[in-house]
XYZ file of C-alpha atoms in Angstrom:
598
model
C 18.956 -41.249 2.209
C 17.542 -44.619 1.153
C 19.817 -47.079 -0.951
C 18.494 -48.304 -4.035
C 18.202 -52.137 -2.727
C 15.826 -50.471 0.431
C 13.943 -48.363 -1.822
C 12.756 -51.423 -3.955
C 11.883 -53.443 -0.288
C 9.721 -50.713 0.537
C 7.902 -49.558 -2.460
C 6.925 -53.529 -2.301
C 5.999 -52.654 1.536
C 3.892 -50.049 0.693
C 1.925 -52.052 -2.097
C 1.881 -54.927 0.646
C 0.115 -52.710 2.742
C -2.152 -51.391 0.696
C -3.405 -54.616 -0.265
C -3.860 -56.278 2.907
C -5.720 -52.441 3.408
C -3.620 -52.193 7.226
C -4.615 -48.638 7.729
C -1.086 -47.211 7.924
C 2.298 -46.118 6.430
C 5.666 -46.052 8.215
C 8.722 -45.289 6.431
C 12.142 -45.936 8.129
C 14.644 -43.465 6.569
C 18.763 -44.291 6.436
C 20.627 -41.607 6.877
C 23.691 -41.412 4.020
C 26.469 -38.955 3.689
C 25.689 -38.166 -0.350
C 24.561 -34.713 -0.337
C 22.523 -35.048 -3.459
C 20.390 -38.184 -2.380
C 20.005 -36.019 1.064
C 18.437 -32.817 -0.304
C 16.481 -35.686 -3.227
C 12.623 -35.884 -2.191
C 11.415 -39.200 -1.726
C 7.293 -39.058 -3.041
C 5.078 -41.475 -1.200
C 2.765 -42.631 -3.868
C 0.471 -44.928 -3.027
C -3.327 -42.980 -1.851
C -4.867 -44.608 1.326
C -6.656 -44.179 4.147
C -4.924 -44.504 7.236
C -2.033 -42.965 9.586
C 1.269 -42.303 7.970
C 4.227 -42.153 9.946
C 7.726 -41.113 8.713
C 10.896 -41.419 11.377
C 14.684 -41.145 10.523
C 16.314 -38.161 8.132
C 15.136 -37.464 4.348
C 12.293 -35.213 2.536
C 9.178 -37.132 1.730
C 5.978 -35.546 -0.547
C 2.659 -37.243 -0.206
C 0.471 -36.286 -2.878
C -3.073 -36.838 -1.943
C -5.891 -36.233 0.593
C -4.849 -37.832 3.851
C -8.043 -39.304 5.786
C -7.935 -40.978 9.030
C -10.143 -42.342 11.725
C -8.792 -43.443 14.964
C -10.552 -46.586 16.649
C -8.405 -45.465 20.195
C -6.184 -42.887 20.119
C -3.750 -42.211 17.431
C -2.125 -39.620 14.794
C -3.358 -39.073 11.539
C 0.956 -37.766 10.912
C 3.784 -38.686 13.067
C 7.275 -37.221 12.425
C 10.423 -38.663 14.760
C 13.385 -36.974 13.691
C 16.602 -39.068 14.255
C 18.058 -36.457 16.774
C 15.493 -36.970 19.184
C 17.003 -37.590 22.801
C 17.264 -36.429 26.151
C 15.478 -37.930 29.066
C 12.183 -37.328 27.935
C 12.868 -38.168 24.509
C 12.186 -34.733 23.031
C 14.820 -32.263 21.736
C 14.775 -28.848 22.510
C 15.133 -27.275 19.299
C 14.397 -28.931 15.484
C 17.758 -30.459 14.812
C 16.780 -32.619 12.235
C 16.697 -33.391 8.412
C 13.370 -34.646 8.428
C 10.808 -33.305 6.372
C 7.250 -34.363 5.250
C 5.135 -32.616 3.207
C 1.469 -33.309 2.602
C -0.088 -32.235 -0.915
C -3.654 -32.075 0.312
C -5.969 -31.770 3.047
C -5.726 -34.210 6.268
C -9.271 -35.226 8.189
C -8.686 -37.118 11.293
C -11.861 -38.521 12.789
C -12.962 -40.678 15.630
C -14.399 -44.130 14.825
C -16.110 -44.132 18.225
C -16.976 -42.398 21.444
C -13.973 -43.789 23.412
C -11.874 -42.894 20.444
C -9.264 -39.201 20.668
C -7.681 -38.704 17.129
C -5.155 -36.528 16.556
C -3.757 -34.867 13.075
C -0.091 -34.202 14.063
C 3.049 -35.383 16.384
C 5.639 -33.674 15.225
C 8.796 -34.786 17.344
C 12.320 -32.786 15.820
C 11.215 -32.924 12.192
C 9.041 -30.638 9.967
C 5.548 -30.913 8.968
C 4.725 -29.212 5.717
C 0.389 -29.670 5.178
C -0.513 -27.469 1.818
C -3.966 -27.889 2.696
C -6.468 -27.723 5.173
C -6.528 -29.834 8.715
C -9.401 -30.752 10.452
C -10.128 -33.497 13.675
C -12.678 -34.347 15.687
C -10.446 -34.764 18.537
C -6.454 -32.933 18.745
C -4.747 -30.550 16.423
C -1.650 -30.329 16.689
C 1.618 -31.824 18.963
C 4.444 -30.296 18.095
C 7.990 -31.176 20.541
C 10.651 -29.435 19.194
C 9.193 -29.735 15.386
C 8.133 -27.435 13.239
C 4.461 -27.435 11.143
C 3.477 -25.457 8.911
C 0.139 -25.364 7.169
C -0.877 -23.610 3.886
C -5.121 -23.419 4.779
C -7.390 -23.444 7.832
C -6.921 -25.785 10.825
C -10.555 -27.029 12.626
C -10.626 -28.855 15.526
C -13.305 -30.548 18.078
C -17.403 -31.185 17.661
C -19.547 -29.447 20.165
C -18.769 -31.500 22.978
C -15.059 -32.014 23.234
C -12.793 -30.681 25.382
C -9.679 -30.605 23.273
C -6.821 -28.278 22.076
C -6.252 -27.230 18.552
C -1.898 -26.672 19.356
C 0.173 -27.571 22.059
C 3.483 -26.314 21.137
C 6.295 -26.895 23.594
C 10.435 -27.021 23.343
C 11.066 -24.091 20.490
C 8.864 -25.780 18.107
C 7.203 -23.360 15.206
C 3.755 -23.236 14.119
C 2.714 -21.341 10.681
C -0.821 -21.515 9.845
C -1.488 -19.185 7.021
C -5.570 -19.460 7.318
C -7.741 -19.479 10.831
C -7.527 -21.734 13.605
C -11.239 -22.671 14.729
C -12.261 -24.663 18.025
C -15.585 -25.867 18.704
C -14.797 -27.593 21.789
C -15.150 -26.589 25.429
C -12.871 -26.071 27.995
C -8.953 -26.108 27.861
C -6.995 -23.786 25.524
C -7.293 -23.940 21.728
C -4.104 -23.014 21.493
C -0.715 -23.315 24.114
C 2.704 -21.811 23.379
C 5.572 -22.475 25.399
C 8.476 -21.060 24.009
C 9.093 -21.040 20.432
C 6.768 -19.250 18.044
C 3.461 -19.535 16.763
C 1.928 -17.495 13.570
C -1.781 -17.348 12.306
C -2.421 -15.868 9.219
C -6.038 -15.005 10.178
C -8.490 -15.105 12.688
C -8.726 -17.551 15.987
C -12.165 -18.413 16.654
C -13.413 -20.514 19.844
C -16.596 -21.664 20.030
C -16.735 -22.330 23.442
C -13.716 -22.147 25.816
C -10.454 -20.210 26.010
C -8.446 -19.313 23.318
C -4.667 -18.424 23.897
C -2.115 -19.184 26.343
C 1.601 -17.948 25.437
C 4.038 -18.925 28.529
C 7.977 -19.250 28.745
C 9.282 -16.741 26.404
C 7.175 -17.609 23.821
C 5.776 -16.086 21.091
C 2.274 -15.814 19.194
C 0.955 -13.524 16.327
C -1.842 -13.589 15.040
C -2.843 -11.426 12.265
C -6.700 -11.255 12.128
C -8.830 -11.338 15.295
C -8.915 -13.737 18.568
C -12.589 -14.197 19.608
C -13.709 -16.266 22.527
C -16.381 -17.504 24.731
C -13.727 -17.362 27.951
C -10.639 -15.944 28.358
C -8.953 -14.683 24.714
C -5.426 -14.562 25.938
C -3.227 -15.188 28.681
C 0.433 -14.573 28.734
C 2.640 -15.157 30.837
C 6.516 -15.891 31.674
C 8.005 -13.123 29.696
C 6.251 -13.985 26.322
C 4.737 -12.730 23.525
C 1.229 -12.189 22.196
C 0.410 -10.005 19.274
C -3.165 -9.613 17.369
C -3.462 -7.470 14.710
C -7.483 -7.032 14.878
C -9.643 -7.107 18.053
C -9.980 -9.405 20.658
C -13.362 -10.287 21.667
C -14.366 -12.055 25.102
C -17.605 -13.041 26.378
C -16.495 -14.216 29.488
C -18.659 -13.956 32.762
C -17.621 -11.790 36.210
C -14.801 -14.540 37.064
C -12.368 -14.259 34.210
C -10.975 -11.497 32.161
C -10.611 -11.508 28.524
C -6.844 -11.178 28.546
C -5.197 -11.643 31.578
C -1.267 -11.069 30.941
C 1.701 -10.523 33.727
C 3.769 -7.835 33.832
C 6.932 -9.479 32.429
C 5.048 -10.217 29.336
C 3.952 -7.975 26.087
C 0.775 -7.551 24.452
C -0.120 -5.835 21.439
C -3.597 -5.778 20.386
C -4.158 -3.801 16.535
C -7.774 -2.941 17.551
C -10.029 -3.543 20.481
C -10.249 -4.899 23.365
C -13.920 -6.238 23.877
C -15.403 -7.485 26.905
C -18.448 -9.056 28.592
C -17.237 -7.810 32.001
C -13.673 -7.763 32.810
C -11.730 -7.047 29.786
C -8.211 -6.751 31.083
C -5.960 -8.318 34.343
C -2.268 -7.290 34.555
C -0.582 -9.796 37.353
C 2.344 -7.938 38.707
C 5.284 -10.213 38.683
C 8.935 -9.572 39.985
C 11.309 -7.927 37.223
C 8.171 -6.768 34.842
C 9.547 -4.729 32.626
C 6.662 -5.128 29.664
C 4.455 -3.297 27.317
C 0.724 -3.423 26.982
C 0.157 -1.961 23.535
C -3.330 -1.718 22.806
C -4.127 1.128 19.439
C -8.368 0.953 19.824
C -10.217 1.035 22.769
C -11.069 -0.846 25.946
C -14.502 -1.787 26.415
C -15.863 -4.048 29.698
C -17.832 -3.367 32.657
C -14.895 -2.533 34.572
C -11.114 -1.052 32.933
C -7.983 -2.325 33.842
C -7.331 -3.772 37.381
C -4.461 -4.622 38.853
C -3.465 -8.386 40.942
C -0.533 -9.410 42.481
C 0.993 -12.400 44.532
C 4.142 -10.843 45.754
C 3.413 -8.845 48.921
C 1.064 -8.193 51.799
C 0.227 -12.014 52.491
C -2.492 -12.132 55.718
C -3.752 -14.838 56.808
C -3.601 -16.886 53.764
C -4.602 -14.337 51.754
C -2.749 -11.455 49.632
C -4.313 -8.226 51.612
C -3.691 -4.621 50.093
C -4.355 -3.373 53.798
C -0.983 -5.759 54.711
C 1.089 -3.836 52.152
C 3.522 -1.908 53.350
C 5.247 1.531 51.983
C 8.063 -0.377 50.302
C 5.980 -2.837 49.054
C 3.893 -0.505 47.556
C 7.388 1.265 45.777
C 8.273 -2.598 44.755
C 5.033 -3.325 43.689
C 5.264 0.274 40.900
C 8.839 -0.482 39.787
C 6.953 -4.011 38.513
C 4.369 -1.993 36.582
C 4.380 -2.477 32.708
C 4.128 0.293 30.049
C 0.826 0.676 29.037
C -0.415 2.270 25.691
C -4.220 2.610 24.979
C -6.166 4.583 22.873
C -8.814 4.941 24.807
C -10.704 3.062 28.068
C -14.868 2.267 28.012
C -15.603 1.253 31.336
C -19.439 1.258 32.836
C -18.003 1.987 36.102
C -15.590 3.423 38.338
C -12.216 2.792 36.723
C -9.948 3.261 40.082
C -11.234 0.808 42.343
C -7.950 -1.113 44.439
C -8.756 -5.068 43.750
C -8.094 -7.290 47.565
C -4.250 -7.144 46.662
C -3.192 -3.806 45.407
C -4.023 -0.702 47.441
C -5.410 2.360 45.802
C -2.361 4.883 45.723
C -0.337 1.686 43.911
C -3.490 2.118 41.331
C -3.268 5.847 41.443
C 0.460 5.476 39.970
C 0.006 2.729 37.558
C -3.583 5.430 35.846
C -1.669 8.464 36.142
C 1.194 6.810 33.820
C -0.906 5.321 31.063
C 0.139 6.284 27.765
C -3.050 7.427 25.781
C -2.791 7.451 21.980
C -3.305 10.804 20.499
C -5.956 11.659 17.216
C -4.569 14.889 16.029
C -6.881 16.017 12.697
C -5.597 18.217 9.743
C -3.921 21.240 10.445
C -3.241 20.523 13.821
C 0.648 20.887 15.463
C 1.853 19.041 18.658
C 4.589 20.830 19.952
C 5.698 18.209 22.534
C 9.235 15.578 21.997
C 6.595 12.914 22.005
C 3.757 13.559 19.756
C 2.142 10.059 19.845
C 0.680 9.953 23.517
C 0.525 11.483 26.641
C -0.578 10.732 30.364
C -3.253 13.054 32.179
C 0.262 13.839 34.019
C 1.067 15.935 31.007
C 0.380 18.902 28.884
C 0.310 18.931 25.499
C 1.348 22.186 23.917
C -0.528 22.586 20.115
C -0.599 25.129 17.425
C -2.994 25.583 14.856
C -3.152 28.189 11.870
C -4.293 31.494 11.674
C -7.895 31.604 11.125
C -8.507 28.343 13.382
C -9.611 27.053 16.668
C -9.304 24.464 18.689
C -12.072 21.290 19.185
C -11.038 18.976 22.005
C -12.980 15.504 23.172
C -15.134 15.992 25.793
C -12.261 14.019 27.779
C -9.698 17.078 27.547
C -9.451 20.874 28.032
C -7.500 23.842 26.797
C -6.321 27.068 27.330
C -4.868 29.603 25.120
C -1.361 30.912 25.844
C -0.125 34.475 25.160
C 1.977 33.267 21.875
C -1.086 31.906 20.364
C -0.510 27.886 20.863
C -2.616 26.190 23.158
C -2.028 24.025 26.485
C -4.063 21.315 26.380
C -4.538 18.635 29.080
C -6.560 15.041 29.115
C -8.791 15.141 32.540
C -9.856 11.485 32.584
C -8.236 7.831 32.770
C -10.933 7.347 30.030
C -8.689 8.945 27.430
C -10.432 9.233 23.895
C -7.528 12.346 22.878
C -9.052 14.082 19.781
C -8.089 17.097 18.850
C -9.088 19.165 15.301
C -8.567 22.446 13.992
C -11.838 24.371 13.376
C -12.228 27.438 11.091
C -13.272 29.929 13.605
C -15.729 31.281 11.044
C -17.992 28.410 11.125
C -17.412 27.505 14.661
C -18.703 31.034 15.548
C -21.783 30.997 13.372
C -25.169 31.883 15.026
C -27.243 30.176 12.360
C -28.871 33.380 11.052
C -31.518 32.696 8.835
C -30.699 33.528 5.279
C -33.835 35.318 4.230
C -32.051 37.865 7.061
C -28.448 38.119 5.380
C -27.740 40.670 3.006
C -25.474 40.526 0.059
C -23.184 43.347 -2.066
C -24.290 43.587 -5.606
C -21.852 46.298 -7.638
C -23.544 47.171 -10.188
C -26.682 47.932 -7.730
C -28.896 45.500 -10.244
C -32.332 44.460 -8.325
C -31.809 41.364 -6.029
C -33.599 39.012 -3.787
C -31.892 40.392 -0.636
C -31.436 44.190 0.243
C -27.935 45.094 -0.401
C -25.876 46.549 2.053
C -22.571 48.639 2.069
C -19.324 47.986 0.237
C -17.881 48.551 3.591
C -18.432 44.761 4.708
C -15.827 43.693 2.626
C -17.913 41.678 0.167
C -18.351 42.517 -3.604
C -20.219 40.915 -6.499
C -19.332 41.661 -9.780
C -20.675 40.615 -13.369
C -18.759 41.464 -16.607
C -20.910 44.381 -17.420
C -19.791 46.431 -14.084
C -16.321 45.339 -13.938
C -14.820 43.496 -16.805
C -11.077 43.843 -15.687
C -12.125 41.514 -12.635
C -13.418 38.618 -15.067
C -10.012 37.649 -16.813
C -9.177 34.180 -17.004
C -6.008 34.139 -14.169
C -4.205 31.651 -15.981
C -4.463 31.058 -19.672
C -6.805 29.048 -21.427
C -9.151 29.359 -18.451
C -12.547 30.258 -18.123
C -14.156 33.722 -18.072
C -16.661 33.765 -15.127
C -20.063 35.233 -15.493
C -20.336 36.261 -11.789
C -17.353 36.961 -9.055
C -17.854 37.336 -5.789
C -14.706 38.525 -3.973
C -14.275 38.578 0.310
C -11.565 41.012 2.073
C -11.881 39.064 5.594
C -9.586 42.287 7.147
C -12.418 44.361 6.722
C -14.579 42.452 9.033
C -16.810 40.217 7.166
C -19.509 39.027 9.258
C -19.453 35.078 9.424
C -23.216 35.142 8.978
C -22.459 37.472 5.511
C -19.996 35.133 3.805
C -22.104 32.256 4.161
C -25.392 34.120 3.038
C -23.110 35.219 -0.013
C -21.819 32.193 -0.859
C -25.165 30.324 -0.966
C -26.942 33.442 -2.638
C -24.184 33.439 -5.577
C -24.377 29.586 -6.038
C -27.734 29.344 -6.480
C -27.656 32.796 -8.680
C -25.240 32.002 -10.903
C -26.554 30.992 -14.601
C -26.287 27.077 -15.362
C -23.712 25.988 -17.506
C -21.294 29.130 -16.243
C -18.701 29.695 -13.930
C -18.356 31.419 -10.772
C -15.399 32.863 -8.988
C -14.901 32.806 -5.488
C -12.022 35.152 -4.438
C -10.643 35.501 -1.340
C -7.577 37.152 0.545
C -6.800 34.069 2.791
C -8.269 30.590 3.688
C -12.144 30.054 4.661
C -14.517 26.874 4.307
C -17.828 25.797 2.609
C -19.949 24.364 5.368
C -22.681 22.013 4.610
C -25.732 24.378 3.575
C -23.271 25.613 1.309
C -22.630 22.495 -0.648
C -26.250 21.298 -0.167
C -27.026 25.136 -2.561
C -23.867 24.008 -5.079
C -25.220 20.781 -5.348
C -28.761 22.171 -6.124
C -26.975 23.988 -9.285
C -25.075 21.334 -10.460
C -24.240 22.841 -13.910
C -21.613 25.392 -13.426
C -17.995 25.467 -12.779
C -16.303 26.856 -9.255
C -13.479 28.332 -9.775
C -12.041 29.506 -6.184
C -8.904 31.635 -5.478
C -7.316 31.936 -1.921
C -4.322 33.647 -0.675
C -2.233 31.050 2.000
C 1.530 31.343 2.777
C 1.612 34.924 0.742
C 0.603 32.539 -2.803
C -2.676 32.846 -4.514
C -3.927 29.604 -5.076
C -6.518 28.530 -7.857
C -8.888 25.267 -7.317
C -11.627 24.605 -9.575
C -14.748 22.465 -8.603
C -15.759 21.565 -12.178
C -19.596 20.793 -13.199
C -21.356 17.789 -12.220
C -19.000 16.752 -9.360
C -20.213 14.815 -6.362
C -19.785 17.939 -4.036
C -21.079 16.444 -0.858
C -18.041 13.775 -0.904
C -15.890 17.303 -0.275
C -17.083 17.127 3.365
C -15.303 15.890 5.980
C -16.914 13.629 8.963
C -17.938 16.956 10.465
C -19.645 18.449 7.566
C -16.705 21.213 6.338
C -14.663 21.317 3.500
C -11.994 24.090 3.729
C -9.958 25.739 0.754
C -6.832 23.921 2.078
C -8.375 20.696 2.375
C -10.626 21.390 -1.617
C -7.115 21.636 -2.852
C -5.655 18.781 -1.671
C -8.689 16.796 -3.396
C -9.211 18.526 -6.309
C -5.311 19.651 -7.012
C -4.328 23.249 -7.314
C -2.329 25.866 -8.904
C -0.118 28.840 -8.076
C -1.274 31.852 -9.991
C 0.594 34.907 -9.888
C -1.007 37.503 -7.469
């Protein structure tokens, strides 16, 4: 790398400069053909304020805080690798043994109005910052180089009109923090080719946020949010965002606008002020839109396109002919959505695509599916489905079906259900209900009447045995208070349901409360029954009004009897799911459960 005669010249350089306090660094590395000296790192030592340039082959380390203010227009960092060429003088790749890595944060500022700083040029070499960066003017140049930065990159006051990183000839970006730009106007950040990764969110103050063209590549892992346009993709690239995108863009432009040879993947939402999506249909597409939340805009997806139907100047869906219009769906992309929030009509043709093109391009959206516990899709593909399709879905004995308001079913003579999605909307949710809540009436429980065997005096009247229900103490039936496995607890009140004798919805839940709120504190009660049920909410709300005794609850389900015991003082309301149920199935997967021998 550097001799040991050209080492001592410049360390003398260096302490030349800093003296004289010129506001810069440059070091000229030699290449050499000893390996060791190659791979040595060469630390810059001297602290100062100024630019620092490095050109050449070799690793260099500078250890400090790197501050800079431009007086014109300048680079806090340069880095010319040695292989640069070409006509243009930029490579097309990062052939080069350059490295510099900055141990610290770098502040470029502007030492006037007419002044543009800049914190980067990296030109076939690699920038390593383990810090943050932050300018008042440009981020970061990047031509065939490759930067990487350990922190947060800032860029721009209010009332610049800069870019944060333009990244051009298979150069690669790695920011492991957020990219923020506080200027107006032009993108914060441009890809063209190579690859760009944030490791959190991208944040424009005011302006547009993304643009990914020629094949390249941008991921960001947190969330893109924008005053304009979020994203626009183009050329066969790119873009992925593991949160939401956010847009707050006016009627004109769309938060994302991305052609059809490109790819999208969005983690979360898709928010918009007004026009949240734009797919330009470009020869060849072959992409995928991949959004997993929801759409949400004035308007859904629309559709524009540059290839056909040209009148007067103009691109005129009424000029499109038939094979246009089969050219024009072979283009489409693959679209994947969960779901599509529009304030208006979502199938309204834009000037340059006709209405039967949009018909096609709706009918062949791929809408993610919620499926809930207990629920069974049938279908080869059980992750989406078009409103082309039918989704055939099982559910267990005992169980109905719940369906967004989006969807309809039908049950089918085997017992599974056909169930179809009747709007571009989408929104596919579909649960398994215990049919014995979803049929309740709501009687009111002063009206419900309970089984007590041993025909002791009780709040309610008592009806027949014949309902299937029986309460039991140890007095009346002692063989029926064992513990079922040993060690366990000897109940001082069973209640036990035979659902094949008809049980009355309304009569299981009016025993259930009664015998929780009967049962003596610091005791246990035994719930028995000869398959699966639920505990709606009025139920817990009486448990959880009695908070001293033990549950103990024994189901039959698969031809096993099953033993799950709600123990005293246990938060019993957290047993509900987000619809207010908690059935046997789902106790025992919280609480745990045993096989007992039946």
């Amino acid at each position: 790398m550097l001799n040991n005669v050209f080492m001592k010249v410049f360390s003398c350089a260096i302490a030349m400069t800093v003296a004289i306090s010129i506001p810069a660094i440059t070091v000229l590395a030699e290449d050499t053909t000893n390996e060791n000296e190659t791979n040595a790192t060469v630390e810059i030592e001297t602290s100062f304020d100024g630019s620092l340039d490095v050109e050449g082959a070799g690793n260099y380390s500078y250890n400090h805080d790197l501050n800079y203010e431009a007086s014109n227009s300048g680079y806090a960092i340069e880095v010319t690798g040695s292989s640069t060429s070409s006509s243009t003088g930029f490579k097309d790749a990062n052939n080069s043994d350059l490295t510099l890595t900055v141990n610290g944060d770098v502040n470029a500022t502007q030492g006037n109005e007419q002044a543009n700083t800049s914190i980067a040029y990296v030109n076939d070499g690699t920038l390593n910052i383990n810090g943050n960066a932050t300018s008042e003017g440009e981020g970061l140049n990047a031509y065939g180089g490759d930067i990487n930065i350990k922190g947060d990159l800032t860029i721009g006051s209010d009332d610049t009109n800069n870019t944060a990183i333009i990244s051009n000839n298979n150069s690669n970006i790695n920011i492991t923090g957020d990219v923020t730009k506080n200027g107006s106007g032009v993108y914060a950040i441009s890809q063209s080719s190579g690859n760009t990764n944030i490791g959190g969110d991208v944040n424009v103050v005011d302006g547009r946020a993304i643009l990914v063209s020629d094949s390249g590549e941008i991921n960001v892992a947190g969330s893109v949010i924008a005053n304009d346009t979020a994203l626009m993709v183009t050329g066969g690239s790119t873009a992925t965002v593991g949160k939401n995108v956010v847009s707050l863009s006016g009627i004109y432009n769309p938060a994302v606008q991305v052609d059809s040879s490109s790819n999208l993947i969005i983690g979360g939402d898709l928010n918009a002020n007004y026009r949240p999506l734009w797919i330009m249909i470009t020869e060849g597409g072959n992409g995928t839109i991949d959004i997993k939340g929801t759409i949400n805009g004035n308007t859904g997806i629309q559709l524009r396109q540059d290839l056909y139907g040209l009148n007067n100047g103009m691109y005129d869906r009424e000029a499109l002919t038939d094979e246009d219009k089969q050219n024009l769906i072979a283009f489409l992309p693959r679209v994947n959505v969960y779901a599509i929030n529009s304030n208006g009509e979502l199938l309204v043709p834009s000037e340059s695509v006709s209405k039967d093109v949009y018909e096609v391009f709706y009918n062949n959206i791929n809408y993610y599916i919620k499926a809930g516990e207990n629920v069974t899709i049938n279908n080869e593909n059980k992750q989406t489905m078009r409103t082309i399709d039918t989704l055939n879905v099982s559910v267990p004995d005992g169980y109905t079906l719940q369906v967004s308001d989006t969807m309809s079913f039908t049950q089918l003579e085997d017992g599974t259900y056909a169930v179809k999605l009747n709007s571009y909307r989408g929104n596919i949710d579909i649960k398994a209900i215990i049919k014995a809540i979803s049929q309740a009436t709501g009687i009111a429980e002063e009206d419900i009447k309970v089984v007590n065997e041993n025909n002791e005096t009780n709040n309610t009247p008592a009806p027949s045995s014949g309902m299937g229900i029986s309460v039991s103490t140890p007095s009346t039936n002692h063989d029926a208070f064992a513990p079922v496995i040993e060690g366990g607890a000897t109940p001082s009140k069973a209640v036990k349901f035979d659902f094949r004798n008809g049980i009355t919805n309304e009569a299981y839940k009016a025993a259930v409360i009664e015998s929780f709120k009967s049962t003596p504190a610091g005791t246990t009660l035994r719930i028995e029954s000869n398959t699966t049920s639920v505990f709606d909410k009025k139920m817990i709300e009486a448990l959880a009004a009695n908070p001293t005794i033990d549950v103990e609850v024994l189901f039959t389900y698969a031809g096993k009897k099953m033993r799950v015991v709600i123990p005293a003082g246990y938060d019993v309301n957290s047993l509900l799911d987000s619809n207010g149920y908690c059935g046997y199935l789902r106790l025992a997967s919280i609480l745990g459960s045993q096989i007992i021998d039946i």
